[in-house]
Every structure is written in structure tokens, then in C-alpha cells.
PDB file of C-alpha atoms in Angstrom:
ATOM      1  CA  MET X 424      51.847 -88.569  -4.706  1.00  0.00           C
ATOM      2  CA  LYS X 425      49.955 -91.008  -6.909  1.00  0.00           C
ATOM      3  CA  GLU X 426      53.048 -93.055  -7.469  1.00  0.00           C
ATOM      4  CA  ARG X 427      53.823 -93.110  -3.740  1.00  0.00           C
ATOM      5  CA  LEU X 428      50.360 -94.460  -2.941  1.00  0.00           C
ATOM      6  CA  ARG X 429      50.647 -97.054  -5.708  1.00  0.00           C
ATOM      7  CA  GLY X 430      53.999 -98.093  -4.283  1.00  0.00           C
ATOM      8  CA  LEU X 431      52.494 -98.470  -0.815  1.00  0.00           C
ATOM      9  CA  TRP X 432      49.603-100.527  -2.257  1.00  0.00           C
ATOM     10  CA  GLN X 433      52.000-102.816  -4.176  1.00  0.00           C
ATOM     11  CA  ALA X 434      54.183-103.235  -1.129  1.00  0.00           C
ATOM     12  CA  ARG X 435      51.287-104.897   0.749  1.00  0.00           C
ATOM     13  CA  ALA X 436      50.697-108.589   0.608  1.00  0.00           C
ATOM     14  CA  PRO X 437      47.606-109.813  -1.360  1.00  0.00           C
ATOM     15  CA  ARG X 438      45.914-110.842   1.853  1.00  0.00           C
ATOM     16  CA  GLU X 439      46.451-107.331   3.386  1.00  0.00           C
ATOM     17  CA  ARG X 440      45.129-105.740   0.221  1.00  0.00           C
ATOM     18  CA  MET X 441      42.033-107.934   0.406  1.00  0.00           C
ATOM     19  CA  ILE X 442      41.467-106.953   4.085  1.00  0.00           C
ATOM     20  CA  ILE X 443      41.923-103.253   3.299  1.00  0.00           C
ATOM     21  CA  ALA X 444      39.517-103.477   0.294  1.00  0.00           C
ATOM     22  CA  VAL X 445      36.885-105.293   2.410  1.00  0.00           C
ATOM     23  CA  LEU X 446      37.261-102.759   5.219  1.00  0.00           C
ATOM     24  CA  ALA X 447      36.964 -99.913   2.731  1.00  0.00           C
ATOM     25  CA  VAL X 448      33.787-101.432   1.301  1.00  0.00           C
ATOM     26  CA  LEU X 449      32.353-101.962   4.810  1.00  0.00           C
ATOM     27  CA  ILE X 450      33.153 -98.312   5.747  1.00  0.00           C
ATOM     28  CA  VAL X 451      31.583 -96.964   2.544  1.00  0.00           C
ATOM     29  CA  GLY X 452      28.572 -99.210   3.082  1.00  0.00           C
ATOM     30  CA  ALA X 453      28.161 -98.082   6.693  1.00  0.00           C
ATOM     31  CA  LEU X 454      28.418 -94.410   5.675  1.00  0.00           C
ATOM     32  CA  TYR X 455      25.825 -95.047   2.908  1.00  0.00           C
ATOM     33  CA  ILE X 456      23.465 -96.748   5.356  1.00  0.00           C
ATOM     34  CA  SER X 457      23.979 -93.902   7.871  1.00  0.00           C
ATOM     35  CA  LEU X 458      23.143 -91.411   5.137  1.00  0.00           C
ATOM     36  CA  LEU X 459      20.000 -93.311   4.177  1.00  0.00           C
ATOM     37  CA  TYR X 460      18.910 -93.569   7.840  1.00  0.00           C
ATOM     38  CA  SER X 461      19.352 -89.855   8.463  1.00  0.00           C
ATOM     39  CA  ALA X 462      17.544 -88.986   5.238  1.00  0.00           C
ATOM     40  CA  GLY X 463      14.706 -91.277   6.212  1.00  0.00           C
ATOM     41  CA  ARG X 464      14.370 -89.698   9.593  1.00  0.00           C
ATOM     42  CA  ALA X 465      14.419 -86.129   8.102  1.00  0.00           C
ATOM     43  CA  ARG X 466      11.846 -86.941   5.431  1.00  0.00           C
ATOM     44  CA  PRO X 467       8.542 -86.789   7.427  1.00  0.00           C
ATOM     45  CA  PRO X 468       9.188 -83.351   8.980  1.00  0.00           C
ATOM     46  CA  LEU X 469      10.347 -82.033   5.657  1.00  0.00           C
ATOM     47  CA  ARG X 470       7.246 -83.434   3.926  1.00  0.00           C
ATOM     48  CA  ALA X 471       5.058 -81.699   6.499  1.00  0.00           C
ATOM     49  CA  SER X 472       6.895 -78.378   6.024  1.00  0.00           C
ATOM     50  CA  VAL X 473       6.610 -78.699   2.274  1.00  0.00           C
ATOM     51  CA  LEU X 474       2.835 -79.313   2.554  1.00  0.00           C
ATOM     52  CA  SER X 475       2.550 -76.295   4.892  1.00  0.00           C
ATOM     53  CA  LEU X 476       4.575 -74.107   2.543  1.00  0.00           C
ATOM     54  CA  ARG X 477       2.441 -75.205  -0.465  1.00  0.00           C
ATOM     55  CA  ALA X 478      -0.700 -74.262   1.520  1.00  0.00           C
ATOM     56  CA  ASP X 479       0.837 -70.925   2.339  1.00  0.00           C
ATOM     57  CA  ALA X 480       1.736 -70.317  -1.293  1.00  0.00           C
ATOM     58  CA  ALA X 481      -1.787 -71.188  -2.407  1.00  0.00           C
ATOM     59  CA  ARG X 482      -3.204 -68.854   0.179  1.00  0.00           C
ATOM     60  CA  LEU X 483      -0.840 -66.047  -0.909  1.00  0.00           C
ATOM     61  CA  GLU X 484      -1.768 -66.590  -4.581  1.00  0.00           C
ATOM     62  CA  GLN X 485      -5.475 -66.392  -3.606  1.00  0.00           C
ATOM     63  CA  GLN X 486      -4.824 -63.169  -1.636  1.00  0.00           C
ATOM     64  CA  ALA X 487      -2.826 -61.693  -4.586  1.00  0.00           C
ATOM     65  CA  GLY X 488      -5.739 -62.399  -6.832  1.00  0.00           C
ATOM     66  CA  GLU X 489      -8.104 -60.752  -4.395  1.00  0.00           C
ATOM     67  CA  ILE X 490      -5.823 -57.682  -4.207  1.00  0.00           C
ATOM     68  CA  GLU X 491      -5.733 -57.420  -7.982  1.00  0.00           C
ATOM     69  CA  ARG X 492      -9.561 -57.733  -8.090  1.00  0.00           C
ATOM     70  CA  LEU X 493      -9.965 -54.971  -5.456  1.00  0.00           C
ATOM     71  CA  ARG X 494      -7.476 -52.737  -7.280  1.00  0.00           C
ATOM     72  CA  ALA X 495      -9.511 -53.094 -10.453  1.00  0.00           C
ATOM     73  CA  VAL X 496     -12.675 -52.007  -8.689  1.00  0.00           C
ATOM     74  CA  PRO X 497     -13.053 -48.207  -8.845  1.00  0.00           C
ATOM     75  CA  PRO X 498     -12.953 -46.498  -5.422  1.00  0.00           C
ATOM     76  CA  PRO X 499     -16.346 -45.618  -4.012  1.00  0.00           C
ATOM     77  CA  ALA X 500     -17.397 -42.147  -4.958  1.00  0.00           C
ATOM     78  CA  ALA X 501     -17.464 -39.660  -2.156  1.00  0.00           C
ATOM     79  CA  SER X 502     -20.957 -38.576  -1.217  1.00  0.00           C
ATOM     80  CA  GLN X 503     -21.921 -35.430  -3.014  1.00  0.00           C
ATOM     81  CA  THR X 504     -24.236 -34.332  -0.164  1.00  0.00           C
ATOM     82  CA  ASP X 505     -23.271 -31.577   2.216  1.00  0.00           C
ATOM     83  CA  LEU X 506     -20.295 -32.654   4.271  1.00  0.00           C
ATOM     84  CA  ARG X 507     -21.799 -31.211   7.448  1.00  0.00           C
ATOM     85  CA  THR X 508     -25.007 -33.151   6.992  1.00  0.00           C
ATOM     86  CA  LEU X 509     -23.147 -36.303   6.130  1.00  0.00           C
ATOM     87  CA  ILE X 510     -20.937 -36.133   9.253  1.00  0.00           C
ATOM     88  CA  GLN X 511     -23.936 -35.327  11.428  1.00  0.00           C
ATOM     89  CA  ALA X 512     -25.806 -38.360   9.984  1.00  0.00           C
ATOM     90  CA  GLN X 513     -22.810 -40.621  10.557  1.00  0.00           C
ATOM     91  CA  ALA X 514     -22.526 -39.413  14.163  1.00  0.00           C
ATOM     92  CA  GLY X 515     -26.188 -40.275  14.650  1.00  0.00           C
ATOM     93  CA  SER X 516     -25.854 -43.758  13.133  1.00  0.00           C
ATOM     94  CA  ALA X 517     -22.777 -44.405  15.305  1.00  0.00           C
ATOM     95  CA  GLY X 518     -24.594 -43.398  18.418  1.00  0.00           C
ATOM     96  CA  LEU X 519     -22.493 -40.272  19.055  1.00  0.00           C
ATOM     97  CA  ALA X 520     -25.077 -37.624  18.325  1.00  0.00           C
ATOM     98  CA  SER X 521     -25.853 -37.225  22.051  1.00  0.00           C
ATOM     99  CA  ALA X 522     -22.205 -36.346  22.678  1.00  0.00           C
ATOM    100  CA  LEU X 523     -21.975 -33.917  19.760  1.00  0.00           C
ATOM    101  CA  VAL X 524     -21.734 -30.396  21.157  1.00  0.00           C
ATOM    102  CA  ARG X 525     -21.021 -28.357  18.058  1.00  0.00           C
ATOM    103  CA  ILE X 526     -20.602 -28.873  14.326  1.00  0.00           C
ATOM    104  CA  ASP X 527     -19.459 -26.034  12.012  1.00  0.00           C
ATOM    105  CA  ALA X 528     -18.699 -25.995   8.313  1.00  0.00           C
ATOM    106  CA  PRO X 529     -16.290 -23.184   7.401  1.00  0.00           C
ATOM    107  CA  ASP X 530     -16.302 -24.325   3.795  1.00  0.00           C
ATOM    108  CA  PRO X 531     -18.014 -27.074   1.772  1.00  0.00           C
ATOM    109  CA  ASN X 532     -15.187 -29.616   2.139  1.00  0.00           C
ATOM    110  CA  ARG X 533     -14.237 -28.923   5.747  1.00  0.00           C
ATOM    111  CA  VAL X 534     -16.192 -29.533   8.970  1.00  0.00           C
ATOM    112  CA  GLN X 535     -15.225 -28.841  12.606  1.00  0.00           C
ATOM    113  CA  VAL X 536     -16.850 -30.953  15.309  1.00  0.00           C
ATOM    114  CA  VAL X 537     -16.703 -30.827  19.081  1.00  0.00           C
ATOM    115  CA  PHE X 538     -17.786 -33.767  21.234  1.00  0.00           C
ATOM    116  CA  GLY X 539     -18.361 -33.284  24.977  1.00  0.00           C
ATOM    117  CA  ALA X 540     -17.954 -36.786  26.481  1.00  0.00           C
ATOM    118  CA  VAL X 541     -17.500 -39.712  24.123  1.00  0.00           C
ATOM    119  CA  ALA X 542     -16.066 -43.200  24.610  1.00  0.00           C
ATOM    120  CA  PHE X 543     -12.628 -43.300  23.003  1.00  0.00           C
ATOM    121  CA  PRO X 544     -13.126 -46.647  21.174  1.00  0.00           C
ATOM    122  CA  ASP X 545     -16.436 -45.353  19.777  1.00  0.00           C
ATOM    123  CA  TRP X 546     -14.637 -42.245  18.556  1.00  0.00           C
ATOM    124  CA  LEU X 547     -11.885 -44.348  16.850  1.00  0.00           C
ATOM    125  CA  ASN X 548     -14.446 -46.552  15.120  1.00  0.00           C
ATOM    126  CA  TRP X 549     -16.401 -43.513  13.920  1.00  0.00           C
ATOM    127  CA  VAL X 550     -13.256 -41.872  12.478  1.00  0.00           C
ATOM    128  CA  ALA X 551     -12.442 -45.177  10.713  1.00  0.00           C
ATOM    129  CA  SER X 552     -15.936 -45.341   9.203  1.00  0.00           C
ATOM    130  CA  LEU X 553     -15.605 -41.753   7.957  1.00  0.00           C
ATOM    131  CA  ASN X 554     -12.225 -42.598   6.403  1.00  0.00           C
ATOM    132  CA  LEU X 555     -13.944 -45.404   4.381  1.00  0.00           C
ATOM    133  CA  GLN X 556     -16.239 -42.718   2.951  1.00  0.00           C
ATOM    134  CA  ASN X 557     -13.244 -40.599   1.857  1.00  0.00           C
ATOM    135  CA  ILE X 558     -13.550 -38.157   4.795  1.00  0.00           C
ATOM    136  CA  ARG X 559     -10.174 -37.656   6.398  1.00  0.00           C
ATOM    137  CA  LEU X 560      -9.388 -36.468   9.903  1.00  0.00           C
ATOM    138  CA  GLU X 561      -7.231 -33.354   9.398  1.00  0.00           C
ATOM    139  CA  THR X 562      -6.696 -32.047  12.927  1.00  0.00           C
ATOM    140  CA  CYS X 563      -7.750 -33.381  16.257  1.00  0.00           C
ATOM    141  CA  ARG X 564      -7.380 -32.460  19.964  1.00  0.00           C
ATOM    142  CA  ILE X 565      -8.340 -35.120  22.513  1.00  0.00           C
ATOM    143  CA  GLU X 566      -8.578 -34.602  26.252  1.00  0.00           C
ATOM    144  CA  ALA X 567      -9.126 -37.279  28.755  1.00  0.00           C
ATOM    145  CA  LEU X 568     -12.057 -36.763  31.155  1.00  0.00           C
ATOM    146  CA  SER X 569     -12.159 -37.722  34.794  1.00  0.00           C
ATOM    147  CA  LYS X 570     -14.287 -40.848  33.999  1.00  0.00           C
ATOM    148  CA  PRO X 571     -12.085 -43.601  32.593  1.00  0.00           C
ATOM    149  CA  GLY X 572     -12.587 -44.238  28.889  1.00  0.00           C
ATOM    150  CA  LEU X 573     -14.289 -40.939  28.111  1.00  0.00           C
ATOM    151  CA  VAL X 574     -12.695 -38.100  26.226  1.00  0.00           C
ATOM    152  CA  SER X 575     -13.619 -34.704  24.840  1.00  0.00           C
ATOM    153  CA  VAL X 576     -12.732 -34.162  21.251  1.00  0.00           C
ATOM    154  CA  SER X 577     -12.323 -31.189  18.917  1.00  0.00           C
ATOM    155  CA  ALA X 578     -11.607 -32.245  15.358  1.00  0.00           C
ATOM    156  CA  THR X 579     -11.569 -31.037  11.827  1.00  0.00           C
ATOM    157  CA  PHE X 580     -12.540 -33.344   8.956  1.00  0.00           C
ATOM    158  CA  VAL X 581     -12.003 -32.707   5.239  1.00  0.00           C
ATOM    159  CA  ARG X 582     -13.351 -34.508   2.170  1.00  0.00           C
ATOM    160  CA  THR X 583     -10.519 -36.076   0.234  1.00  0.00           C
ATOM    161  CA  GLY X 584      -9.943 -35.330  -3.436  1.00  0.00           C
ATOM    162  CA  ARG X 585     -10.892 -38.886  -4.580  1.00  0.00           C
ATOM    163  CA  GLN X 586     -14.298 -38.577  -6.198  1.00  0.00           C
TER     164      GLN X 586
END
């Protein structure tokens, strides 16, 4: 194959060889300029995305550091007060005491509550605040009332083992 191409090249007149060489140089030059042009056009968006990715990476590193710091902090100790008293106080501070119909404590780490008519978002926020204090919702029965947004709730809460 190489010999055949060399034979074809040698069969051309010197002027034809010169024209072919000049055309090859022009084609290679045009391809190179085209490559530079497309690279130049792609550069600004790529630079912007690289800057954005670097900012995201810095934010992720900061968040990873925050996660490590939070993992190193010991979990808050569960309140050693009576669970019934604690849940009743939390219901009062959340503004749910007026809806509280009944609260029973069958054992020191378990409390059953019954709410008559409570706003559902307030109920969810209250359960989330109890969860932050290591008091977990064990069972729950929610019934919608005729007034939109109000529910009646029967629930059992337990103190988690994390002390």
C-alpha cells in the first residue's frame, strides 16, 4: 500500500505535487482554524460551568464539615422528667392544650393522648418538635372532622432509648 502511494506520488509532475501539497496545507490550516474557532466559542460557557461546579464543590465541602461537626456533638439527652408532664407542657407551649381531651401514662416511657379538634399542620409541627426531644410517635389514629383542616387524633408516644 505504501509503495503504491509512493508510485502515485512519483507519477505526478512536480507542478501537480506542488499544487497537492499547497492544497493539503490549506485544508489542514482550515481544519486547524475551524478547531480553534469552535474551541474559542465553547470556552466561555465551559468557564462559567467550571466556576459553578467549583462553587458547588466548595459548598459541599462546607456542608460535609458541618455534618462531621454535628456528628461529633453528642445527641441531646432526653429529659428525665415525667414523660406525661413533658408532653403536656409541650402541648401547652405549642398552643394545643385547649384541644387536649385526655392524656394517660400506662408506663413511665409511654403516653397516650387524645385531641378533640386540632389543626393538622399544628399537630404535625408538634410531633416534629417532640421527635427532636427523643419522643417518638408510636401509634396514631387521625380522623378528619367536618371543618376543613381540623382533625381528631388518638396517639401513643414513647421515649426513645437514646439518653
